[in-house]
Short mmCIF file of C-alpha atoms and ligand atoms in Angstrom, two decimals:
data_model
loop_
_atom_site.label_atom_id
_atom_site.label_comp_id
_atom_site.label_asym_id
_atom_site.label_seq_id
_atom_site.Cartn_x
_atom_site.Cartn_y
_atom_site.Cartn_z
CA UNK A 1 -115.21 -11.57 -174.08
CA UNK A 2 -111.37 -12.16 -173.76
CA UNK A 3 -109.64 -8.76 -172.71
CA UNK A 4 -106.04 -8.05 -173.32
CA UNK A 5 -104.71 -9.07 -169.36
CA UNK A 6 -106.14 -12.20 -170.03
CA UNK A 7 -104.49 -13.18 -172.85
CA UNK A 8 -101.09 -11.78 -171.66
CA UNK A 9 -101.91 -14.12 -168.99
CA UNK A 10 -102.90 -16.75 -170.96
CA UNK A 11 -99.59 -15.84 -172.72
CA UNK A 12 -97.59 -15.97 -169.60
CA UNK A 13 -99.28 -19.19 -168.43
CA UNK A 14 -98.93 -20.50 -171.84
CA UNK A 15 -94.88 -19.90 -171.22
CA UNK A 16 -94.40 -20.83 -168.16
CA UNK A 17 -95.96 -24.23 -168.79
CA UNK A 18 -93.91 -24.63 -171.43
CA UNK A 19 -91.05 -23.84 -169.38
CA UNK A 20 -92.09 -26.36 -166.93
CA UNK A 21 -92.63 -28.82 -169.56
CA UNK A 22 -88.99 -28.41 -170.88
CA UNK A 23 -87.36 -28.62 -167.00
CA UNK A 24 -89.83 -32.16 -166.89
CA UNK A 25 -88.39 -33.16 -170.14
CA UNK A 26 -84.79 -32.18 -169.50
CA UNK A 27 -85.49 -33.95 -166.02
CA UNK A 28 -86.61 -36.97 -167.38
CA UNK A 29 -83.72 -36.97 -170.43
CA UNK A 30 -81.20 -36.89 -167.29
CA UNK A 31 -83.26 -39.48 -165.37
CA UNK A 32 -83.18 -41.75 -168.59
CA UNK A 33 -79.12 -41.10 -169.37
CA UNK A 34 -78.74 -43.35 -166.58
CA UNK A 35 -78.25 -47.20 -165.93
CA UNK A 36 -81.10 -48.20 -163.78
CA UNK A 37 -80.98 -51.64 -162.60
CA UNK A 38 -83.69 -53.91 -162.65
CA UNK A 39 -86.12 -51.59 -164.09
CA UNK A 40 -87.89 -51.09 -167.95
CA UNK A 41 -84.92 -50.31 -170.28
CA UNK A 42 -86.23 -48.85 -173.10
CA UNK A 43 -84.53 -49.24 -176.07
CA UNK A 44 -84.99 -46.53 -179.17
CA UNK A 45 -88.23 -47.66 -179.87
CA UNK A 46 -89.69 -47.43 -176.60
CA UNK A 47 -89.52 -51.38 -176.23
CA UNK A 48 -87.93 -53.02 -173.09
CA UNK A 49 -84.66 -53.92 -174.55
CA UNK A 50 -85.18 -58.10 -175.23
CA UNK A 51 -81.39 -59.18 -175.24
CA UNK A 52 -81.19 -61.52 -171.95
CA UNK A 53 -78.09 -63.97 -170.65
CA UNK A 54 -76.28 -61.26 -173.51
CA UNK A 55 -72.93 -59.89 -173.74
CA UNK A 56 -71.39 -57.16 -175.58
CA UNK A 57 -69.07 -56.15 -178.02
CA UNK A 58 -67.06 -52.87 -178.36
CA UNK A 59 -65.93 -52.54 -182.49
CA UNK A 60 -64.92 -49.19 -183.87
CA UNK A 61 -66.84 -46.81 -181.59
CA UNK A 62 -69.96 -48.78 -181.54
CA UNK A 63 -71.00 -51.48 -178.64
CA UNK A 64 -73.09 -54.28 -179.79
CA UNK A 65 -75.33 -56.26 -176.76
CA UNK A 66 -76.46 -59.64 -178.07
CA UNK A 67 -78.58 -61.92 -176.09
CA UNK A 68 -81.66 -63.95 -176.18
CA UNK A 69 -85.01 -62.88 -177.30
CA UNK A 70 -87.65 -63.86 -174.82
CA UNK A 71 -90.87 -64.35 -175.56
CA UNK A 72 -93.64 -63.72 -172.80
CA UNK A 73 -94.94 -67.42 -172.33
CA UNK A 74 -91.36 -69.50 -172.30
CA UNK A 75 -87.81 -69.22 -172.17
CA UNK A 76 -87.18 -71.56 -175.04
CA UNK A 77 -85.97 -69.61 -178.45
CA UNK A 78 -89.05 -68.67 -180.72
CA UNK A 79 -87.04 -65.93 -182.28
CA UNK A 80 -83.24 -66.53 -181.64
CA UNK A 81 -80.52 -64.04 -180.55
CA UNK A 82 -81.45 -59.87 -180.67
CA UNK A 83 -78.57 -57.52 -181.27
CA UNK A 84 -78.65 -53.81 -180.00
CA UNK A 85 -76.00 -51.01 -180.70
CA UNK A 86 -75.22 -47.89 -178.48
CA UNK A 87 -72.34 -45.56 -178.15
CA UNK A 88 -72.33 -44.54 -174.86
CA UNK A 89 -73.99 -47.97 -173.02
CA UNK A 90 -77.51 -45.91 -172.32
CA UNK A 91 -79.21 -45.50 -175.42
CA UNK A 92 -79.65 -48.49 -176.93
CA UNK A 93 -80.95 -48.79 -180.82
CA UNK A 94 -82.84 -52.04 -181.92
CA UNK A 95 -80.94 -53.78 -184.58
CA UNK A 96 -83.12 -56.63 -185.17
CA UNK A 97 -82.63 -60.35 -184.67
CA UNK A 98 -79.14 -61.33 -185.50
CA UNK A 99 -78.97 -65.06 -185.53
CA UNK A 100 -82.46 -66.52 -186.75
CA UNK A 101 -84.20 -70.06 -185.45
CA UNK A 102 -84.58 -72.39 -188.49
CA UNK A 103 -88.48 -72.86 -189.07
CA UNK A 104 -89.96 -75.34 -187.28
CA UNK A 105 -90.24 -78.94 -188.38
CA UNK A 106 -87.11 -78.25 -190.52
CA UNK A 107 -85.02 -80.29 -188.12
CA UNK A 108 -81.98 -77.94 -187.73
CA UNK A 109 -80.41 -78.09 -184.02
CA UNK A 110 -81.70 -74.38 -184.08
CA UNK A 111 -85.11 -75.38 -185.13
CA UNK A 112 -88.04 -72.66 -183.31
CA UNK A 113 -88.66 -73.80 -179.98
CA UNK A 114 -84.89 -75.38 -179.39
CA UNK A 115 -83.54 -73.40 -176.22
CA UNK A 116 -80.32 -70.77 -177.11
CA UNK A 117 -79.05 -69.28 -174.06
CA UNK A 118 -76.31 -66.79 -173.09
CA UNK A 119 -75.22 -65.88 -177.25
CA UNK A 120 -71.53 -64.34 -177.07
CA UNK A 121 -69.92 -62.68 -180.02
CA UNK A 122 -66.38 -61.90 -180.40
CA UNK A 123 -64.22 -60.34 -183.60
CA UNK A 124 -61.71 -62.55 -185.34
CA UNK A 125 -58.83 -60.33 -186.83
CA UNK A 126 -57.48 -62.70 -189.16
CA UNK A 127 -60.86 -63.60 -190.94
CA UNK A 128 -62.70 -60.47 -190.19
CA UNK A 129 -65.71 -62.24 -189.25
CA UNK A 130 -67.77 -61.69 -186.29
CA UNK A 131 -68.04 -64.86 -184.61
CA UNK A 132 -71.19 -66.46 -181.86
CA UNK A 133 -70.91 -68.79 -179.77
CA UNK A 134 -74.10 -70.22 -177.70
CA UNK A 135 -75.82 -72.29 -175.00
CA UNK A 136 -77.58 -75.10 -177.74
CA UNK A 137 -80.43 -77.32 -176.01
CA UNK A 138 -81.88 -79.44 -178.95
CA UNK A 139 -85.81 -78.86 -179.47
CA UNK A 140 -87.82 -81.28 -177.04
CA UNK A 141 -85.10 -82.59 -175.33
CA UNK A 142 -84.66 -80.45 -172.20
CA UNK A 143 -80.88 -79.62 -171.21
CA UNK A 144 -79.42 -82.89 -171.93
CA UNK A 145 -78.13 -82.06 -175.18
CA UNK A 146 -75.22 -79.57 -173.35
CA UNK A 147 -73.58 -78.04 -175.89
CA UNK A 148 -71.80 -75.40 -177.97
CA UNK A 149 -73.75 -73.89 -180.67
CA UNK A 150 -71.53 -71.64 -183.38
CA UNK A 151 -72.73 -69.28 -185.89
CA UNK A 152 -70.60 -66.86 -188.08
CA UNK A 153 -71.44 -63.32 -190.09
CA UNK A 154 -69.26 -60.75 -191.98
CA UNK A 155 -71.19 -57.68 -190.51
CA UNK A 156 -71.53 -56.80 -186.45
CA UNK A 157 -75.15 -56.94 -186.43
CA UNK A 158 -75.49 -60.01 -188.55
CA UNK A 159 -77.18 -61.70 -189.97
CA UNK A 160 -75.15 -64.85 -188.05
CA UNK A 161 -74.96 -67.89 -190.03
CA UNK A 162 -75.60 -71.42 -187.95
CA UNK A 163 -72.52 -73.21 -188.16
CA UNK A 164 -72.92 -76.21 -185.92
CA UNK A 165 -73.34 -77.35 -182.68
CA UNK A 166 -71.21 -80.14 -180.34
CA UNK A 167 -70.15 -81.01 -177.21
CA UNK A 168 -66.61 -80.03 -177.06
CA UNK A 169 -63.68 -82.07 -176.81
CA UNK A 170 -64.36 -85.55 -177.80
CA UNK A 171 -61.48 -87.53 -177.13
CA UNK A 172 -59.29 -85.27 -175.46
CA UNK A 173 -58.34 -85.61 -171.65
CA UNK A 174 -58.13 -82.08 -169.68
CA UNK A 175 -54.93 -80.70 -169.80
CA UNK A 176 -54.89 -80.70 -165.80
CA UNK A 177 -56.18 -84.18 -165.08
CA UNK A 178 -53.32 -86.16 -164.00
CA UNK A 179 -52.88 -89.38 -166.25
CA UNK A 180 -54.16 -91.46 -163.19
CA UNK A 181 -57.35 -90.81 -163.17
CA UNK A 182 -57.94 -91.20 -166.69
CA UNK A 183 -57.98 -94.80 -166.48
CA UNK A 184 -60.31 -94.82 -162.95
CA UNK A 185 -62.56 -97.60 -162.86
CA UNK A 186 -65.65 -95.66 -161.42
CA UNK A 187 -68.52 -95.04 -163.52
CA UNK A 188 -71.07 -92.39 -163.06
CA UNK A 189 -73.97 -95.51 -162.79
CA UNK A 190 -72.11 -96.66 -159.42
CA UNK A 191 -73.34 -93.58 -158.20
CA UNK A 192 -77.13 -93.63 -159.43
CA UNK A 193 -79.08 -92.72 -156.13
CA UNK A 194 -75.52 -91.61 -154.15
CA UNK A 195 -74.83 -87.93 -154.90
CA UNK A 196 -73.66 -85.67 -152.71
CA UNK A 197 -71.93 -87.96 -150.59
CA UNK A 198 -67.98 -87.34 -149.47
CA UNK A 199 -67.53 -90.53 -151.76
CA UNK A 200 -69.10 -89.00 -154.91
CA UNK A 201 -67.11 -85.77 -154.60
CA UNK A 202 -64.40 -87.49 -154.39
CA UNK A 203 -64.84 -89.35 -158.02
CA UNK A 204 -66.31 -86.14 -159.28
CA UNK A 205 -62.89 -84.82 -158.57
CA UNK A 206 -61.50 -87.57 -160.36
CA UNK A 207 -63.06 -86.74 -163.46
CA UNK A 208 -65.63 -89.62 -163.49
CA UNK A 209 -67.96 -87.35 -165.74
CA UNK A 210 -64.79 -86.56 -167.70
CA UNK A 211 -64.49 -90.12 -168.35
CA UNK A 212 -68.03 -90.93 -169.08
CA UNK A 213 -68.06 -87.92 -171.66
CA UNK A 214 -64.52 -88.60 -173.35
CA UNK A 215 -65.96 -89.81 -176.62
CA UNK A 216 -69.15 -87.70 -177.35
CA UNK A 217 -66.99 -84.88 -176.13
CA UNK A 218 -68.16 -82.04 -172.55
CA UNK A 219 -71.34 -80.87 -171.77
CA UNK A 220 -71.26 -77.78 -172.23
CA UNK A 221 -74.11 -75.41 -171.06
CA UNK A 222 -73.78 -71.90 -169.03
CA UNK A 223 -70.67 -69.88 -171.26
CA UNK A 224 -69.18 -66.78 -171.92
CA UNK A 225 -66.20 -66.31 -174.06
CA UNK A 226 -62.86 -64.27 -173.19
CA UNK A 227 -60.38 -63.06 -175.70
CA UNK A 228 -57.16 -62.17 -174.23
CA UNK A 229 -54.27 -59.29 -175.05
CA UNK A 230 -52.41 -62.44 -177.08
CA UNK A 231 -55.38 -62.13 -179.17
CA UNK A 232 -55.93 -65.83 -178.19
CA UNK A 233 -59.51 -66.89 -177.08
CA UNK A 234 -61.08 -68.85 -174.69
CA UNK A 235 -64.60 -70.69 -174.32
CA UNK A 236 -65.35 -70.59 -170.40
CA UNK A 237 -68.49 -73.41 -169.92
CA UNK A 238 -69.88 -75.26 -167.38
CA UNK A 239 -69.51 -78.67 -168.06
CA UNK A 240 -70.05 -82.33 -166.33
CA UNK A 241 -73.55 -81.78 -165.53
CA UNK A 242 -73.14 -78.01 -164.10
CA UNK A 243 -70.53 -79.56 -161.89
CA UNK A 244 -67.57 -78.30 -163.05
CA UNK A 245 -66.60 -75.30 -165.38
CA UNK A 246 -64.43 -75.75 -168.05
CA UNK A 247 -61.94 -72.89 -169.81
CA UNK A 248 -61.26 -74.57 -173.22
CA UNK A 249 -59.08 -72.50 -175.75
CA UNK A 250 -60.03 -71.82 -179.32
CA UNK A 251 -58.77 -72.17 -182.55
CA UNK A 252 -56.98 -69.11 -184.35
CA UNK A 253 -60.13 -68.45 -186.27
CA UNK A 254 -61.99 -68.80 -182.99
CA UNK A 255 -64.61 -71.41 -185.13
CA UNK A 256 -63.62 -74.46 -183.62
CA UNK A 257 -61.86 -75.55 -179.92
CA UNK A 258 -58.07 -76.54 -179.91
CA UNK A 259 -58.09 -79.75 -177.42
CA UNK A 260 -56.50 -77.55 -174.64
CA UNK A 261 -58.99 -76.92 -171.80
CA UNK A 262 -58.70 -77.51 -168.22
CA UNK A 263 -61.56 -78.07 -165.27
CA UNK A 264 -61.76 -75.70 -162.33
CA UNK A 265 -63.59 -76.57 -159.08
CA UNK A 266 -64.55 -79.83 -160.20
CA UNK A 267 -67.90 -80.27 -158.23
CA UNK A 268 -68.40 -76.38 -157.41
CA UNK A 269 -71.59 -76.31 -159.02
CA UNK A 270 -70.34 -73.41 -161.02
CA UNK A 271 -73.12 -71.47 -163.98
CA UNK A 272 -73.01 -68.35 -164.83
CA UNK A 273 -69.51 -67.55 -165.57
CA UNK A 274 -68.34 -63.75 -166.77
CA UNK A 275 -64.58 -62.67 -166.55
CA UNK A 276 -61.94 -59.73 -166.94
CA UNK A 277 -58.52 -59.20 -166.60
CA UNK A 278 -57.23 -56.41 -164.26
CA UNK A 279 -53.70 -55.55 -163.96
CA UNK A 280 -52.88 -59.45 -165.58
CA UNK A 281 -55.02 -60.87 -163.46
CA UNK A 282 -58.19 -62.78 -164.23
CA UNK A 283 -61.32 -62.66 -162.60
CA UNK A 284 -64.28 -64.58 -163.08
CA UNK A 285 -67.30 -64.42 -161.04
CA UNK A 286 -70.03 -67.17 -161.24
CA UNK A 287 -73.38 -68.38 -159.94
CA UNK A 288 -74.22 -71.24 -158.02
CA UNK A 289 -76.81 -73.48 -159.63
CA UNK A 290 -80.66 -72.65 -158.58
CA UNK A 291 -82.54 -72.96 -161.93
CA UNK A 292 -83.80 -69.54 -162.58
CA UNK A 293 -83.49 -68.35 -159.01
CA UNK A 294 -80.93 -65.73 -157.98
CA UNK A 295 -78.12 -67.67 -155.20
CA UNK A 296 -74.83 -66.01 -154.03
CA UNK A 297 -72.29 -65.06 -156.47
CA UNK A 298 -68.47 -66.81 -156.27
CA UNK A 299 -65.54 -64.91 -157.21
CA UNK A 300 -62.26 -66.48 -158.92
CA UNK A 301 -59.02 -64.81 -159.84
CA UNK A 302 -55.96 -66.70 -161.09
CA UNK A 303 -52.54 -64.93 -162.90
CA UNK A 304 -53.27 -67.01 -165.60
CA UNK A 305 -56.08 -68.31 -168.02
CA UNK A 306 -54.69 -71.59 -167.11
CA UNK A 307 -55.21 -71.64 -163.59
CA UNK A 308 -54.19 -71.93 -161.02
CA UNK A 309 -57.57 -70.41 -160.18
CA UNK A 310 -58.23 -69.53 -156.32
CA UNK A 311 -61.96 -68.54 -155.02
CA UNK A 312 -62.44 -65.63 -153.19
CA UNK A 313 -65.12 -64.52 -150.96
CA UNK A 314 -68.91 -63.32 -153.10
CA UNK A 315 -67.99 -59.77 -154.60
CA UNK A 316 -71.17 -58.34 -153.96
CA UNK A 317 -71.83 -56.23 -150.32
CA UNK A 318 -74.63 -55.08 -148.33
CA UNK A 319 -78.56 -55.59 -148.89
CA UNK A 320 -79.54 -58.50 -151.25
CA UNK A 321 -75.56 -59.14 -151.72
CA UNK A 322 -76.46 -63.17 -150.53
CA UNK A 323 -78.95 -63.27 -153.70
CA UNK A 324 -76.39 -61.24 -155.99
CA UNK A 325 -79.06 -58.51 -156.00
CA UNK A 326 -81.81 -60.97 -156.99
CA UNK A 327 -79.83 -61.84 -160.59
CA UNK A 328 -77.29 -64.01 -161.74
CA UNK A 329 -74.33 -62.59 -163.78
CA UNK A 330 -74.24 -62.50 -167.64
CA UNK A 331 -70.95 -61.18 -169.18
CA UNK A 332 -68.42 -58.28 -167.54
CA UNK A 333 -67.58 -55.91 -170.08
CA UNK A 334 -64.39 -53.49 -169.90
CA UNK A 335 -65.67 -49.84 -171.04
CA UNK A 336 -63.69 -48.41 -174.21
CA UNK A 337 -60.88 -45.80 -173.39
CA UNK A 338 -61.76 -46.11 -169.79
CA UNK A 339 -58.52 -48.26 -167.52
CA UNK A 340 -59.77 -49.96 -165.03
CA UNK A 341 -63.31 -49.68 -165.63
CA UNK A 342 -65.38 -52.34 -166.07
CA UNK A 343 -69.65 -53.29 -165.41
CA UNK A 344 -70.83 -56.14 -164.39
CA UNK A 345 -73.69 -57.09 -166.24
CA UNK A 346 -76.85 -59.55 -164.64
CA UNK A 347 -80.31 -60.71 -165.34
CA UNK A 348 -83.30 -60.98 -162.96
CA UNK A 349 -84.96 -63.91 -164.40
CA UNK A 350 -88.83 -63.57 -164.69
CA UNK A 351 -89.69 -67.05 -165.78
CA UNK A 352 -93.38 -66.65 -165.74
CA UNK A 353 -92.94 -63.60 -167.72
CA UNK A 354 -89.41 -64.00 -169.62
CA UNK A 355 -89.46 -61.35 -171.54
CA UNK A 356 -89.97 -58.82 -168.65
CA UNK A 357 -86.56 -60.49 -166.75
CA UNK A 358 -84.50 -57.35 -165.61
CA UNK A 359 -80.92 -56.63 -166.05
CA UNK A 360 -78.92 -55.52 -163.06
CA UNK A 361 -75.81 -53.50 -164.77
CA UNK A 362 -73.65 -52.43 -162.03
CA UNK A 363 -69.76 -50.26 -161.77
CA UNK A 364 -67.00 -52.74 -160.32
CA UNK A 365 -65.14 -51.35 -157.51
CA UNK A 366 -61.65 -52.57 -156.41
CA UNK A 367 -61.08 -52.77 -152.37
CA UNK A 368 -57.33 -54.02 -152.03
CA UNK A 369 -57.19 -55.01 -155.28
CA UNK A 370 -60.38 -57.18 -155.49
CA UNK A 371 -63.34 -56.73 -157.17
CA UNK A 372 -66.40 -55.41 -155.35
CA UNK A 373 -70.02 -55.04 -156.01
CA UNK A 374 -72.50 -52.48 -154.34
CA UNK A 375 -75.93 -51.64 -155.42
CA UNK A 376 -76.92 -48.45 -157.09
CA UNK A 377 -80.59 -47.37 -157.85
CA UNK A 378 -79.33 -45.46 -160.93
CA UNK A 379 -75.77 -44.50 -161.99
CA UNK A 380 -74.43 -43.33 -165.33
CA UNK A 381 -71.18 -45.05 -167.03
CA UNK A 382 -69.64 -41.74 -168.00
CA UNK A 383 -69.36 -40.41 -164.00
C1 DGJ B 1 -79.64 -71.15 -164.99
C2 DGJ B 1 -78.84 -70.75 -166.19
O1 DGJ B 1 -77.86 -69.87 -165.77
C3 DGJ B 1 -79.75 -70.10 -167.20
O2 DGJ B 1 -79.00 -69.67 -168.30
C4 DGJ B 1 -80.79 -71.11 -167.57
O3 DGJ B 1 -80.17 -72.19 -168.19
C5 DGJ B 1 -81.53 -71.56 -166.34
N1 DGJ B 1 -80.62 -72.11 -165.37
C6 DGJ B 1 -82.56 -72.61 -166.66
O4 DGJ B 1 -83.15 -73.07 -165.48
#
């Protein structure tokens, strides 16, 4: 038999575990408005969000992450580039696959099982058309296609229409090679067997992979893209074998590349390249090149896109700051409404799992002016 104390306790208990289930809920509602780096990222389904080597853009309230879908056996695209939407950076909704792979067998340079890395979107204000620009690796071919991959669409999310893909720059010299070393006699087979040596460098300076690429046009492989206050933008890639990055400047409609670029650190072994400007000047910080291992991160600042660009000691400090926190940057983006703010954004590869790579999102600091990076377990965007 229940008597009445009992079920005003029952009542009570009934309550207070309700209570206590509401604290737990509010707790974990806090826990989860946070950025946690390196951990599961749930996205509004409950999914870790799938959107890796990404970067984001901020349009009319709304920020848009695009990156590459991973799948959980290989890094190579079976899907093609995800797009997610959030407005405050935390909660993150799912808006499907923006730019499709081509079926396979159909024989388009985005055919299934190509490999699409580090997708970039930016908003032209003259067309009004969202525009992508990607990492392309042709299907079976490894990396030695190198190059740029372009893909349009009239709506944020997409869906992105493949343009086409190059290497850019055919037949254009490097607006900062001097004229002498355009017509160098040193070819890149001299050297078969030789790398590395003070002799090498030296014609790696020279442009010898400049030179051996002139026609076909640059490698390009590792990018991000930049759009300045001018409106003007820029495709930042490395180029000459992962030697040497390139900053090459694009057309008004942002579709197709002037002809102006220039090289920076020619044999720095520069991937990885994300940038901002601060107080009109540009940084850029980069990885070294270690496959899908994490290596220190360089720094870069120069007063103008053009250079000249001077390297600076690796942002990051304290525990882990040698291996960039175990990741390797992505894209920096500036936060809306927010001066001087801007986060660093990272993956943690997992290549024997790439879909379950991390991404290590972390608050730039300024010490004297420079850019500074310190690890947080958990820190939220709006603090
Ligand atoms: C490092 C690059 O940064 C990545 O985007 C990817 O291309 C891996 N190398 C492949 O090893």
């Amino acid at each position: 038999m229940v008597d009445a104390n009992s079920t005003a306790n029952f009542g009570v208990g009934a309550f207070l575990l309700a209570a206590s289930e509401m604290v737990r809920y509010h707790e974990t509602e806090n826990k989860s408005a946070m950025i946690r780096p390196g951990e599961i990222w749930p996205d509004n389904t409950g999914t870790h969000i799938n959107a890796h080597g990404g970067g984001i853009l901020y349009k009319d309230g709304i920020y848009y992450w695009f990156g590459e879908h991973k799948s959980d056996h290989t890094s190579a695209a079976l899907k093609g580039v995800t797009c997610y939407s959030s407005t405050d950076l935390i909660h993150w909704k799912n808006e499907g696959i923006a730019l499709r792979v081509e079926p396979e067998g159909s024989g388009s340079d985005i055919e299934k099982g190509c490999i699409l890395e580090r997708p970039k979107v930016i908003y032209n204000e003259l067309t009004n058309k969202y525009v992508m620009w990607f990492h392309l690796e042709l299907k079976g071919k490894g990396y030695e296609a190198a190059r740029a991959g372009l893909a349009v669409s009239d709506y944020p999310t997409g869906p992105y229409q493949f343009i086409t893909s190059y290497r850019p720059n055919a037949g254009i010299w490097p607006e900062n090679m001097p004229d002498k070393h355009r017509t160098l006699k040193a070819k890149a087979s001299d050297f078969e067997g030789k790398l590395w040596t003070a002799k090498w460098r030296k014609v790696i300076d020279e442009g010898l992979l400049v030179r051996r690429d002139f026609e076909g046009g640059q490698m390009s492989r590792d990018m991000t893209l930049f759009v300045d206050e001018d409106k003007k933008a820029y495709h930042i890639y490395s180029s000459e074998e992962n030697l040497t990055l390139h900053i090459a400047e694009l057309s008004d409609d942002y579709q197709s590349h002037t002809g102006k670029y220039i090289r920076i650190y020619p044999g720095g072994h520069n991937e990885a390249p994300a940038i901002f400007k601060h107080k009109g000047t540009y940084f850029m910080i980069t990885s070294g090149c270690t496959g899908w291992d994490p290596n220190e991160a360089r720094m870069f600042f120069a007063p103008s896109i053009r250079g000249p660009w001077t390297q600076h000691s690796n942002p990051c400090i304290g525990k882990d700051a040698e291996l960039t926190f175990h990741s390797q940057s992505t894209f920096i983006l500036p936060v809306a409404g927010k001066e001087d703010t801007y986060i660093f954004m990272a993956d943690r590869w997992r290549p024997h799992l790439p879909s379950d790579a991390r991404y290590i999102w972390l608050p730039i600091e300024f010490e004297n002016g420079l850019p500074v990076l310190r690890w947080k377990d958990e820190w939220n965007p709006e603090l």
